[in-house]
Short mmCIF file of C-alpha atoms and ligand atoms in Angstrom, two decimals:
data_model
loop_
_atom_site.label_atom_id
_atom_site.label_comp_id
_atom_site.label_asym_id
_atom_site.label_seq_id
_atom_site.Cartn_x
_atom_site.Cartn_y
_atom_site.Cartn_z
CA UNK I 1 -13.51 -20.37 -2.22
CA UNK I 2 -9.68 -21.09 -3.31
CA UNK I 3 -8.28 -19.99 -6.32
CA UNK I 4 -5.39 -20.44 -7.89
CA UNK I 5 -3.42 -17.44 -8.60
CA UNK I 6 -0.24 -16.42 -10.80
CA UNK I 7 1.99 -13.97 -9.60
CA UNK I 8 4.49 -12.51 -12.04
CA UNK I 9 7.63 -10.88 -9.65
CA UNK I 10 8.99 -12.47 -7.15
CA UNK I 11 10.60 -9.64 -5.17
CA UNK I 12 9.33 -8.04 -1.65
CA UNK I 13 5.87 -7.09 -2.73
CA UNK I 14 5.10 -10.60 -5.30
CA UNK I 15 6.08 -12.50 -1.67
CA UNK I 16 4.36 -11.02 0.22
CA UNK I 17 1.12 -11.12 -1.90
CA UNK I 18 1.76 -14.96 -1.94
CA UNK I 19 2.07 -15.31 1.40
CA UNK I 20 -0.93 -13.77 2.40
CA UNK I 21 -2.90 -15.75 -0.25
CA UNK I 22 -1.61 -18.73 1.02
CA UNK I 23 -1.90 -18.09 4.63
CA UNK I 24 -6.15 -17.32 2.85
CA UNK I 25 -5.95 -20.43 1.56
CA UNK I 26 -4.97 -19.84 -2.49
CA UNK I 27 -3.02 -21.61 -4.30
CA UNK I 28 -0.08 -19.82 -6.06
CA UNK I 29 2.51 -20.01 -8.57
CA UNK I 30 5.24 -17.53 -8.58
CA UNK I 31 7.40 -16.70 -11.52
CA UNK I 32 10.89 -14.71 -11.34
CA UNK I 33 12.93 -13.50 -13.88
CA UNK I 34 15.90 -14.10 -11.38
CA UNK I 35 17.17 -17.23 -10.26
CA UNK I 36 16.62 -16.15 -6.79
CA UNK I 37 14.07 -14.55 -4.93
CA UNK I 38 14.29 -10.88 -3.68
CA UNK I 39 17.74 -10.14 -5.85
CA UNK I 40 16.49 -7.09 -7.75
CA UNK I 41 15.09 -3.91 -5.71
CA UNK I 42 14.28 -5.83 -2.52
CA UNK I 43 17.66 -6.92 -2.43
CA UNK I 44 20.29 -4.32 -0.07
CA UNK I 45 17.67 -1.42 0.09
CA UNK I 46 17.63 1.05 3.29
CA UNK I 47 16.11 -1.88 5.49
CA UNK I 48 13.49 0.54 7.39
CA UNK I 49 9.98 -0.47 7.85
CA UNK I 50 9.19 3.53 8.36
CA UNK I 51 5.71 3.05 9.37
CA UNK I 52 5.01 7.05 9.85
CA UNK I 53 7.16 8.50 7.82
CA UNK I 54 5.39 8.02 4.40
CA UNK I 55 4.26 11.50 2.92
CA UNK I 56 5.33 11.19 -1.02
CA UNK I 57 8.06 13.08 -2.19
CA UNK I 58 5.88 14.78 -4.59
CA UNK I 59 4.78 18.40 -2.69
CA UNK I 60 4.54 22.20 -2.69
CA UNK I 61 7.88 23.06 -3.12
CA UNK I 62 9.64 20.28 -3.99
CA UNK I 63 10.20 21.43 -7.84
CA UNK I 64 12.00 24.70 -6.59
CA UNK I 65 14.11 22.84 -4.06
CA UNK I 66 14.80 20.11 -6.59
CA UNK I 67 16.42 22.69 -9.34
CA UNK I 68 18.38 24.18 -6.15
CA UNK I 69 19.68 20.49 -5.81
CA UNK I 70 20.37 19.60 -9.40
CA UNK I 71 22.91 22.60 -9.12
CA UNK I 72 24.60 21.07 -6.31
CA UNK I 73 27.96 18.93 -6.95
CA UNK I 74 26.67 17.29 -3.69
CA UNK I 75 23.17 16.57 -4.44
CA UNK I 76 21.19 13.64 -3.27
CA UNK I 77 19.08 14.13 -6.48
CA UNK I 78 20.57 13.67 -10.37
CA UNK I 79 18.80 13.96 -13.32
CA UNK I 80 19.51 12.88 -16.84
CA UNK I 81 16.98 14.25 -19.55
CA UNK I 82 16.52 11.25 -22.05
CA UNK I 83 14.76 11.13 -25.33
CA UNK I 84 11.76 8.44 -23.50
CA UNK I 85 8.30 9.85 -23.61
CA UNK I 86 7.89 7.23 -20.36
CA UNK I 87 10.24 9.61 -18.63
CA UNK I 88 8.65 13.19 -19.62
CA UNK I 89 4.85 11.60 -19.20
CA UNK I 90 6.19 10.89 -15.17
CA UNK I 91 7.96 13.89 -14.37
CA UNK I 92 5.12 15.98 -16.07
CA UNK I 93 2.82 13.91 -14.11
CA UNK I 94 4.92 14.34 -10.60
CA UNK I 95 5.03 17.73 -11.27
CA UNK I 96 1.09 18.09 -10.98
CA UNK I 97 0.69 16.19 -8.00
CA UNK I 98 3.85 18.40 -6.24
CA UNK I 99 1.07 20.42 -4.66
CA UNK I 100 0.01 20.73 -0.47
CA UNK I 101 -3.77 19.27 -0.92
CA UNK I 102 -2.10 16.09 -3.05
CA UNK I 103 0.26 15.36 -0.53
CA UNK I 104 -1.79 15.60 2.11
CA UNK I 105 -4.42 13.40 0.87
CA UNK I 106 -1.78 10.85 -0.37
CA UNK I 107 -0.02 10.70 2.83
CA UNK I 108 -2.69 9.40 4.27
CA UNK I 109 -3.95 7.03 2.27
CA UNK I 110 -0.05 5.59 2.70
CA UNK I 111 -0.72 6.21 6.33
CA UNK I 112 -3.47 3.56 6.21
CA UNK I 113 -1.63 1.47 4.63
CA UNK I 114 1.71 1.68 6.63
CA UNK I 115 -0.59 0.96 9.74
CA UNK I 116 -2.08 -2.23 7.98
CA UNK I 117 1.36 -3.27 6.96
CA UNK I 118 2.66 -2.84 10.72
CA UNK I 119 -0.25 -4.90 12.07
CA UNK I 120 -0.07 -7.43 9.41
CA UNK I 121 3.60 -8.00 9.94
CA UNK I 122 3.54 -8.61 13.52
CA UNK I 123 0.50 -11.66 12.91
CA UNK I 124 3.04 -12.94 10.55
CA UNK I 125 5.64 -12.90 13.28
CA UNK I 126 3.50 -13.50 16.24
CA UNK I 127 0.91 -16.35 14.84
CA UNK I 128 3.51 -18.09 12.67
CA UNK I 129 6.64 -17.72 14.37
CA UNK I 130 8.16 -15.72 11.15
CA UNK I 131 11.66 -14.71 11.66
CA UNK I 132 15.25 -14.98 11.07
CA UNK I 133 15.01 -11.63 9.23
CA UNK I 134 17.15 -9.28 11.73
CA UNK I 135 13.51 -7.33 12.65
CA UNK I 136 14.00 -5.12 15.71
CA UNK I 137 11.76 -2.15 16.91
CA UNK I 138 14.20 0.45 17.21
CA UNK I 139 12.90 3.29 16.76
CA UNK I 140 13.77 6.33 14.21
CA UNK I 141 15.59 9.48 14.68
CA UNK I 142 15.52 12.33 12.24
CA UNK I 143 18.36 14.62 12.34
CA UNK I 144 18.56 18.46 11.53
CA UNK I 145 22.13 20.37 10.66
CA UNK I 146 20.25 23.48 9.58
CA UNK I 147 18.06 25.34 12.67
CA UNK I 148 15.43 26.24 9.64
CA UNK I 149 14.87 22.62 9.01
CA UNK I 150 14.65 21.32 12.43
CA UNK I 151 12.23 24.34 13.90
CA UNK I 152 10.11 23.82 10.35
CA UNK I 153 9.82 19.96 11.31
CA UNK I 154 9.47 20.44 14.78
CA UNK I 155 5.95 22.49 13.94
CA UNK I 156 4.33 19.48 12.26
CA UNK I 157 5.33 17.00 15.02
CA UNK I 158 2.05 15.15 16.08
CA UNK I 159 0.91 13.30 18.85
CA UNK I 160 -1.00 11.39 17.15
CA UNK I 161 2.61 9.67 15.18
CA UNK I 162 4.29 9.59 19.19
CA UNK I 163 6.56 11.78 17.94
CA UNK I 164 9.26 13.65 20.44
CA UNK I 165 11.36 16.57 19.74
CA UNK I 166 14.66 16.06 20.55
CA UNK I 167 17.92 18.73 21.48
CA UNK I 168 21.21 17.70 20.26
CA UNK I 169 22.08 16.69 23.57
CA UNK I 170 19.02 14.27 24.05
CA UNK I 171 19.72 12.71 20.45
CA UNK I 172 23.14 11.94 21.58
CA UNK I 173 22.01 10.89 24.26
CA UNK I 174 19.86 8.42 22.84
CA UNK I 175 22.51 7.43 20.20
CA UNK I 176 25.65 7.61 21.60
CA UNK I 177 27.62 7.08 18.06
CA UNK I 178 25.76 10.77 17.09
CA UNK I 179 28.31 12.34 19.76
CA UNK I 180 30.16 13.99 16.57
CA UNK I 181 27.45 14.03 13.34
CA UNK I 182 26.91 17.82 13.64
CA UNK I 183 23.49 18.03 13.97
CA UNK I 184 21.04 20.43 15.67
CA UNK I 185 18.26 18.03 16.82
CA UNK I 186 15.69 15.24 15.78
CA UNK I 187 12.72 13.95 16.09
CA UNK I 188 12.33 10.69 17.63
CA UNK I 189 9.65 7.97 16.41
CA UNK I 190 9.88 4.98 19.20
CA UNK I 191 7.85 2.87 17.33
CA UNK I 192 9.78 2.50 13.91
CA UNK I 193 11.44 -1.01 12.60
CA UNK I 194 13.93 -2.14 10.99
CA UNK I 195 14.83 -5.93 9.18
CA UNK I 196 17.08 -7.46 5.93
CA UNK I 197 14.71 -7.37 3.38
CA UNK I 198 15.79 -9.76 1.43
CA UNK I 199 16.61 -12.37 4.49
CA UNK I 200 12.67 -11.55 4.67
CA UNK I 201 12.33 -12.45 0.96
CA UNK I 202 14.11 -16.13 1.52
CA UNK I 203 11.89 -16.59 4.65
CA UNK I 204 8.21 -15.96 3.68
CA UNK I 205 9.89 -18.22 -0.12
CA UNK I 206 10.98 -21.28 2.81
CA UNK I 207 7.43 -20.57 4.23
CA UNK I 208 6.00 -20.97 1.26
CA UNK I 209 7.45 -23.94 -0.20
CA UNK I 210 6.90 -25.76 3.00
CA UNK I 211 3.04 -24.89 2.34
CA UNK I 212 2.83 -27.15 -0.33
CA UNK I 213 0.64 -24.84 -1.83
CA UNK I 214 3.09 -22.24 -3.64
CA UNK I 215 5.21 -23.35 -6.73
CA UNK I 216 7.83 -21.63 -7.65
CA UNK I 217 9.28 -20.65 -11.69
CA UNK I 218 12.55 -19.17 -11.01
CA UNK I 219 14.62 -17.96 -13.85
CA UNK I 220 11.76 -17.31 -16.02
CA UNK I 221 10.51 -14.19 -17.47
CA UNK I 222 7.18 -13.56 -18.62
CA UNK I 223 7.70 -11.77 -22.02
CA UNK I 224 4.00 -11.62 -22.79
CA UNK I 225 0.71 -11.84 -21.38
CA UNK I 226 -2.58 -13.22 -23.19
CA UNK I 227 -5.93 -11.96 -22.99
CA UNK I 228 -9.06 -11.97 -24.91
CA UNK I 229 -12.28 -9.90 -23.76
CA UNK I 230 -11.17 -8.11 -21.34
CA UNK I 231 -9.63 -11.25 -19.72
CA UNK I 232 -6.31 -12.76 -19.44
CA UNK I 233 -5.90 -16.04 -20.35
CA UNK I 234 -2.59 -16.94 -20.31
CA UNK I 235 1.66 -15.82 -19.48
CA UNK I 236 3.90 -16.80 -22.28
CA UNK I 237 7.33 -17.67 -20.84
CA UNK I 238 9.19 -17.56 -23.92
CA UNK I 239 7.85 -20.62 -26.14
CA UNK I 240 6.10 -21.63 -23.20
CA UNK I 241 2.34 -20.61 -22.45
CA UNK I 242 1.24 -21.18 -18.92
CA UNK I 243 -2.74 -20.30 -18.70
CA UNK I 244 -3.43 -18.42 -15.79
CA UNK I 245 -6.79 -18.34 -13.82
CA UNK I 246 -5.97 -15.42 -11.61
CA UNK I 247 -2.90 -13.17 -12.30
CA UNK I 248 -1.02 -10.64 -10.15
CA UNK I 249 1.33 -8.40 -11.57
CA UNK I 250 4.29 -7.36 -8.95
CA UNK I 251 7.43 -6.96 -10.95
CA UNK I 252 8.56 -3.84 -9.47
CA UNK I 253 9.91 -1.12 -11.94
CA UNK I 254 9.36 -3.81 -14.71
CA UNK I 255 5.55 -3.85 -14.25
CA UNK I 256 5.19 -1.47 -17.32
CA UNK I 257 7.22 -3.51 -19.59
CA UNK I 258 4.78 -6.04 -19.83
CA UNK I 259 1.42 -3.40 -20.33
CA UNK I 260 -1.77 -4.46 -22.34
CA UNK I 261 -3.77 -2.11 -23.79
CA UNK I 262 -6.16 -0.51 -21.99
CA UNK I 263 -3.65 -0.54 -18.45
CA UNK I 264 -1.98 2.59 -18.02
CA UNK I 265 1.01 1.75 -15.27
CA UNK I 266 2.61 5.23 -14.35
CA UNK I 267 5.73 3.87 -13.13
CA UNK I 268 9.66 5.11 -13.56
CA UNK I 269 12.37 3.75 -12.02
CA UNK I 270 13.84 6.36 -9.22
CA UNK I 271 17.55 4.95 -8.90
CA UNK I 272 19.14 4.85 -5.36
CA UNK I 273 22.23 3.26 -4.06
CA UNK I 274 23.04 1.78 -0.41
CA UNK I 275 26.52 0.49 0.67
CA UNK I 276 26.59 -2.65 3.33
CA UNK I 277 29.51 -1.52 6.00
CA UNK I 278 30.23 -4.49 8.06
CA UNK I 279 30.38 -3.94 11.91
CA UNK I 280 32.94 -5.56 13.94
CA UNK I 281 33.07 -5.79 18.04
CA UNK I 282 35.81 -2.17 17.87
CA UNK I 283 33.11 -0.20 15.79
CA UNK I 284 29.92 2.15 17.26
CA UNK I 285 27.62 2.35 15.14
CA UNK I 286 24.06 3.46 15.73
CA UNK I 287 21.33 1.06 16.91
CA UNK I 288 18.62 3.52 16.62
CA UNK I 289 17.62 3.95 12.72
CA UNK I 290 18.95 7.60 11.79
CA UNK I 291 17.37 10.08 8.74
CA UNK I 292 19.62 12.41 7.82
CA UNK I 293 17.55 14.72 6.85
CA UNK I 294 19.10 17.80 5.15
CA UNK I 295 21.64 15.46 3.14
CA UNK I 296 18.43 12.82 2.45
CA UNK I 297 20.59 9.49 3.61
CA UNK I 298 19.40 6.93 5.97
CA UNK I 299 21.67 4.74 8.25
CA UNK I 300 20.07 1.34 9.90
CA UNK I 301 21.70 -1.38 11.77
CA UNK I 302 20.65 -4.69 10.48
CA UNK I 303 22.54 -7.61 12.01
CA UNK I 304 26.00 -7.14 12.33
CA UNK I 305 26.38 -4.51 9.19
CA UNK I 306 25.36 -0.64 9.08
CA UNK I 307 23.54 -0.02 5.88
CA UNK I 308 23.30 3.12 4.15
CA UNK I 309 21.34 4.58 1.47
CA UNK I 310 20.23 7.62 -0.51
CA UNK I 311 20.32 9.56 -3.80
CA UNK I 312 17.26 9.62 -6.39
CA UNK I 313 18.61 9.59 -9.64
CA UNK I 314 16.06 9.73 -12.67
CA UNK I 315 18.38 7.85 -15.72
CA UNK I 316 16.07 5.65 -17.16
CA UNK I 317 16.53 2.23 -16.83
CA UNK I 318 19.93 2.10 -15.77
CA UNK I 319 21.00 0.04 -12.61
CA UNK I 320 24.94 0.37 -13.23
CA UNK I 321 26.57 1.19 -10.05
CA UNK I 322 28.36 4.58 -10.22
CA UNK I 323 30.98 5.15 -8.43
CA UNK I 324 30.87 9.18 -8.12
CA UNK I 325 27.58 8.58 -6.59
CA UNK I 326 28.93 5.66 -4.18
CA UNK I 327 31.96 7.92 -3.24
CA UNK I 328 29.42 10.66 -2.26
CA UNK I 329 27.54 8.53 -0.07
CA UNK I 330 30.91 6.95 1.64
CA UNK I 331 32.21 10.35 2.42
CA UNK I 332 29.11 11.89 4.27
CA UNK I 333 28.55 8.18 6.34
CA UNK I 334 32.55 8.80 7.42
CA UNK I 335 31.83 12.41 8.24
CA UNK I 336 28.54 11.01 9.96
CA UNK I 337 29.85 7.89 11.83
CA UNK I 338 33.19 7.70 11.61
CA UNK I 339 33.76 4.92 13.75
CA UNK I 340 30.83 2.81 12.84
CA UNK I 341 31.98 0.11 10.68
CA UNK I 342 34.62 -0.78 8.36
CA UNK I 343 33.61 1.32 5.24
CA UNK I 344 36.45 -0.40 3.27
CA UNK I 345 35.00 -3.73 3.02
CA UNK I 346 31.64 -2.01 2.43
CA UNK I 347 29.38 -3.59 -0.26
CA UNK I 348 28.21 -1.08 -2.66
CA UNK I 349 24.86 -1.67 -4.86
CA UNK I 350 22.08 -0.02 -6.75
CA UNK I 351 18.78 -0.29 -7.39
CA UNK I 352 15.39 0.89 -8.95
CA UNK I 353 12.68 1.87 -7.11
CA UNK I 354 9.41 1.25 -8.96
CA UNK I 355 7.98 4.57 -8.28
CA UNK I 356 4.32 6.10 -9.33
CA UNK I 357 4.35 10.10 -9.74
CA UNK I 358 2.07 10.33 -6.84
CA UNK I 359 4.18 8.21 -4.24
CA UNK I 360 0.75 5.83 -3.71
CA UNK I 361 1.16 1.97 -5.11
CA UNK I 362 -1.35 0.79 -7.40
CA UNK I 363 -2.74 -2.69 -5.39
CA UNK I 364 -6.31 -4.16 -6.59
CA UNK I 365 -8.50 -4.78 -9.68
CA UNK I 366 -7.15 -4.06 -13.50
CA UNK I 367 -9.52 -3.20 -16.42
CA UNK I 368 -8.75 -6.51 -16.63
CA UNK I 369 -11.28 -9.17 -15.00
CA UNK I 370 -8.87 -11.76 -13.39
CA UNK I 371 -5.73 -9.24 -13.91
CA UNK I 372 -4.79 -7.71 -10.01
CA UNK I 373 -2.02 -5.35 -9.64
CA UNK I 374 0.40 -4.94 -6.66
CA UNK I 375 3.09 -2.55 -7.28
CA UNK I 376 4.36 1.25 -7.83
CA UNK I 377 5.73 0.58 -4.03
CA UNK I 378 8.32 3.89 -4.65
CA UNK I 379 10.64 3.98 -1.81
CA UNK I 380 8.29 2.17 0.56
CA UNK I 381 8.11 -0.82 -1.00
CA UNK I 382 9.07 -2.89 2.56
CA UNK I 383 7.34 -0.67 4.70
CA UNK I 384 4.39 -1.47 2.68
CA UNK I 385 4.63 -4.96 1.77
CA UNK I 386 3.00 -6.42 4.18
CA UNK I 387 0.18 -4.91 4.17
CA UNK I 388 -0.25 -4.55 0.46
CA UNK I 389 0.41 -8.10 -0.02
CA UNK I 390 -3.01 -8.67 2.56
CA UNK I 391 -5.31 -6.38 0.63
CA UNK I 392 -4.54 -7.91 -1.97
CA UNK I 393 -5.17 -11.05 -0.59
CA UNK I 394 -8.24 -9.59 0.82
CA UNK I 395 -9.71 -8.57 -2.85
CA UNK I 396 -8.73 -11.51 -4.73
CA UNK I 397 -10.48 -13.91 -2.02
CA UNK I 398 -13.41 -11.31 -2.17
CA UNK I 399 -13.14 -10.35 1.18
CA UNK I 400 -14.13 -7.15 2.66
CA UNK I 401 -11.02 -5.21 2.86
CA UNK I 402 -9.34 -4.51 5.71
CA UNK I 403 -8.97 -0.84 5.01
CA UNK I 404 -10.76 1.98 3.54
CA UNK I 405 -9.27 1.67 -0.74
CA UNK I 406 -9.47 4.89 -1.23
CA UNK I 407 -6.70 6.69 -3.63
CA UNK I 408 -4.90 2.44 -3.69
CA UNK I 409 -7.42 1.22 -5.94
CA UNK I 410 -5.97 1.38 -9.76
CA UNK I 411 -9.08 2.78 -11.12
CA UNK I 412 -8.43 5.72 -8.83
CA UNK I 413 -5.37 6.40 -9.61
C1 FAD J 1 18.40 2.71 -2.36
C2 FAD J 1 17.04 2.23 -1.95
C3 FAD J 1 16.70 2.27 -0.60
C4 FAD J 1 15.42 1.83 -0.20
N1 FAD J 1 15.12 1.84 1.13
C5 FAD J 1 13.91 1.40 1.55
C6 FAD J 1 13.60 1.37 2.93
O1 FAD J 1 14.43 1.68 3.78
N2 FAD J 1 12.35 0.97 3.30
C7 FAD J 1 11.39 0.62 2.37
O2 FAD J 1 10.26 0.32 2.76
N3 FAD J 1 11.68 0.60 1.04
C8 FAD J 1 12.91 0.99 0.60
N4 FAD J 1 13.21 1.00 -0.73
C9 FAD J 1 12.16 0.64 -1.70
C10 FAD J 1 11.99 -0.88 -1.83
O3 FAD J 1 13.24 -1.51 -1.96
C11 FAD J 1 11.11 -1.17 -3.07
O4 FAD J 1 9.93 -0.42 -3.02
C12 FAD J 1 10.74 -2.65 -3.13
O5 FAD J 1 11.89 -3.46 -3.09
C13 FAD J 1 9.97 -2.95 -4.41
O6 FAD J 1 9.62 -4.30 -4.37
P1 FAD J 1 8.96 -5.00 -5.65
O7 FAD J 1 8.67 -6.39 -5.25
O8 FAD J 1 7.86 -4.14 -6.16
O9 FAD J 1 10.10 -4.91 -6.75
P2 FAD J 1 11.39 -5.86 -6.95
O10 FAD J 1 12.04 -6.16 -5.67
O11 FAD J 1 12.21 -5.22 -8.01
O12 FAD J 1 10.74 -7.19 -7.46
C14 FAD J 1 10.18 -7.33 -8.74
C15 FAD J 1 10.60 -8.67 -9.25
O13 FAD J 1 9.93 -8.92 -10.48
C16 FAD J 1 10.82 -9.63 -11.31
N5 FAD J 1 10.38 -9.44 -12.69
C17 FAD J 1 10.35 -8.27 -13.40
N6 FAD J 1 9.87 -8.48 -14.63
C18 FAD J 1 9.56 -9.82 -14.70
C19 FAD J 1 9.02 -10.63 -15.71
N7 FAD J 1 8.70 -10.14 -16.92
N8 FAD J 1 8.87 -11.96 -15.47
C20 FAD J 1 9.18 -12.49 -14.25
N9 FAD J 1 9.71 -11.73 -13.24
C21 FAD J 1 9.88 -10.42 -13.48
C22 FAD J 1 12.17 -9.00 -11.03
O14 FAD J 1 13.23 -9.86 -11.38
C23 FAD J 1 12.08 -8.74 -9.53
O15 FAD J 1 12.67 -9.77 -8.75
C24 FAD J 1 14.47 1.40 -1.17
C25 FAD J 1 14.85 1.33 -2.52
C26 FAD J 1 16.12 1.74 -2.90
C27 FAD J 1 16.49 1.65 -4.35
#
């Protein structure tokens, strides 16, 4: 039967759950803060739909290398103690789950999940002709510097993931603008994508308005949420109280902000930063999606610009750009891929990824009847739209869902 549901968020993961409930047959209403769709974290992030590469940063050894990092000038990790209980509660809380049996168990529940969101994505562009979102299958290359990193790597390769072990030689051969970058080998993953994520946001939004079946409250925030007996009634949108039969709650990092009692929402915003290099017809840049792994910064071609991005910085709710940071990131892409765009006219942004300790979104049922949840996406939020946005879809429409639940399901969690 069709209901009609409320989604509060419309970035990546608030689209994508609307689209899928309309493509079931739902009727939605959206509400965004913004004035536009897709403007806050889905906006310039690293563009890579990295279907196997999801294991959560969160793992046995992580907490040593991290203090190794924070003594680094260079470090692709920053953190700023604050006086916020939300902040200690998280890292306290990441720090238990940084063990071998979590990760591995968590990894593949995203596994699942990636594989949904991979399947679901290509009905979406198959079936209705979705595009104009710079999607290409273009495989991903992970590149060593350090002969300890690459041989450790190299020993978990699987066949299962298609994964190939690469010399130098080979990864330059298979990405000619790596000639130079100074690296030891890779490990190649044909199967990988890569798209604008927020070209994706304005498509499935056009999609959805030409439904007829999706309306649309942009510039409005929800600043409360009503609910009697274990049921929510109603969003207030300032003086304005909209009653809500079903209600999903997507808005990213944000998600916490608008908590009801009873709802614990482990999220913290992880801060990142990517820079847009335009690429002209003179410039090489890669076409292949490249990890960098020992200095933790991505490249991926998306159009006719090369974007970057990296860095975890736990600040608190802080989305200034900074330009240290920035300059950081600039400097290794030169070093990197010196040729492959012109950095000077690069656009430079941050944002907040709404991250759970355990790297594993919350998507399902609240202690809430009517109240779903779709979010703590991390930094896999558009690898894992997709899919997330179908189980969802899946639940609400009380449908048998299309993959095991296991360790997604909020209760779980
Ligand atoms: C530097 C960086 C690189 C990244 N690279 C990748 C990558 O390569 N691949 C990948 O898969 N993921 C990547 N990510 C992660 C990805 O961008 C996020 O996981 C994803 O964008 C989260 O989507 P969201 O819809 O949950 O949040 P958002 O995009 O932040 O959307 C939430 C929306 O809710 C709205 N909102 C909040 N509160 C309210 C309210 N009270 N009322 C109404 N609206 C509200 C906000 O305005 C916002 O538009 C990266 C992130 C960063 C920061």
């Amino acid at each position: 039967m069709a209901k009609r549901v409320c989604i509060i968020g419309g970035g990546v993961i608030g689209l994508a759950s609307a689209y899928a409930l309309v493509r079931a047959g739902h009727e939605v209403t959206l509400i965004e803060a913004r004035d536009s769709v897709g403007s806050e974290t889905s906006f310039a992030n690293g563009g890579q739909l990295s279907y196997r590469y999801v294991a959560p940063l969160a793992d046995a050894g992580v907490p040593l290398q991290a203090i190794g990092w924070l003594l680094r000038g260079d470090s692709p990790l920053r953190l700023r103690p604050r006086l916020d209980l939300q902040q200690w509660r998280w890292m306290a809380a990441f720090l238990g789950a940084c063990r071998g049996s979590v990760n591995k168990s968590n990894a593949a529940h995203l596994l699942r999940l990636a594989s949904l969101s991979q399947d679901t994505l290509q009905r979406w562009r198959e079936d209705d002709h979705l595009d104009g979102f710079d999607w290409r299958r273009n495989g991903k290359l992970v590149t060593f510097r350090h002969s300890a990193t690459f041989e450790q790597a190299r020993s978990k390769v699987t066949d299962i993931l298609q994964q190939q072990v690469l010399s130098a030689v080979d990864c330059a051969r298979l990405e000619p603008a790596l000639a130079d970058g100074g690296f030891v080998g890779g490990i190649y993953t044909p199967n990988e994508e890569v798209a604008d994520c927020h070209a994706f946001c304005r498509r499935l939004a056009e999609r959805l308005e030409a439904s007829g079946r999706c309306r649309f409250l942009l510039g409005r925030r929800v600043t409360a949420i009503r609910h009697a007996n274990g049921v929510v009634r109603a969003v207030e949108l300032g003086d304005e109280v909209l009653p809500v039969e079903q209600l999903v709650l997507a808005a990213g990092h944000r998600s916490a902000e608008l908590g009801l009692p009873g709802l614990a929402l482990p999220l913290y915003p992880l801060k990142g930063y990517s820079l847009s290099v335009p690429i002209g017809p003179q410039h090489r840049a890669p076409s292949v999606s490249i990890t960098d792994y020992d200095r933790k910064i991505v490249y991926a071609r998306i159009g006719e610009q090369l974007r970057v991005a990296a860095m975890v910085d736990i600040v608190g709710f802080d989305a200034r750009l900074e330009p240290k940071r920035l300059a950081l990131m600039k400097r290794q892409a030169l070093e990197t891929f010196p040729l492959a765009g012109d950095y000077a006219h690069a656009v430079e942004w941050a944002g907040m990824r709404p991250a759970t300790p355990t790297g594993v979104p919350l998507i399902g049922a609240s202690v809430y009847s009517n109240l779903w949840l779709n979010l703590g996406h991390g930094a896999l939020g558009f690898t894992l739209a997709s899919g997330s946005g179908q189980l969802l879809a899946e639940l609400i429409g009380q449908q048998v869902p299309s993959i095991d639940m296991q360790g997604l399901a909020p209760r779980a969690a």
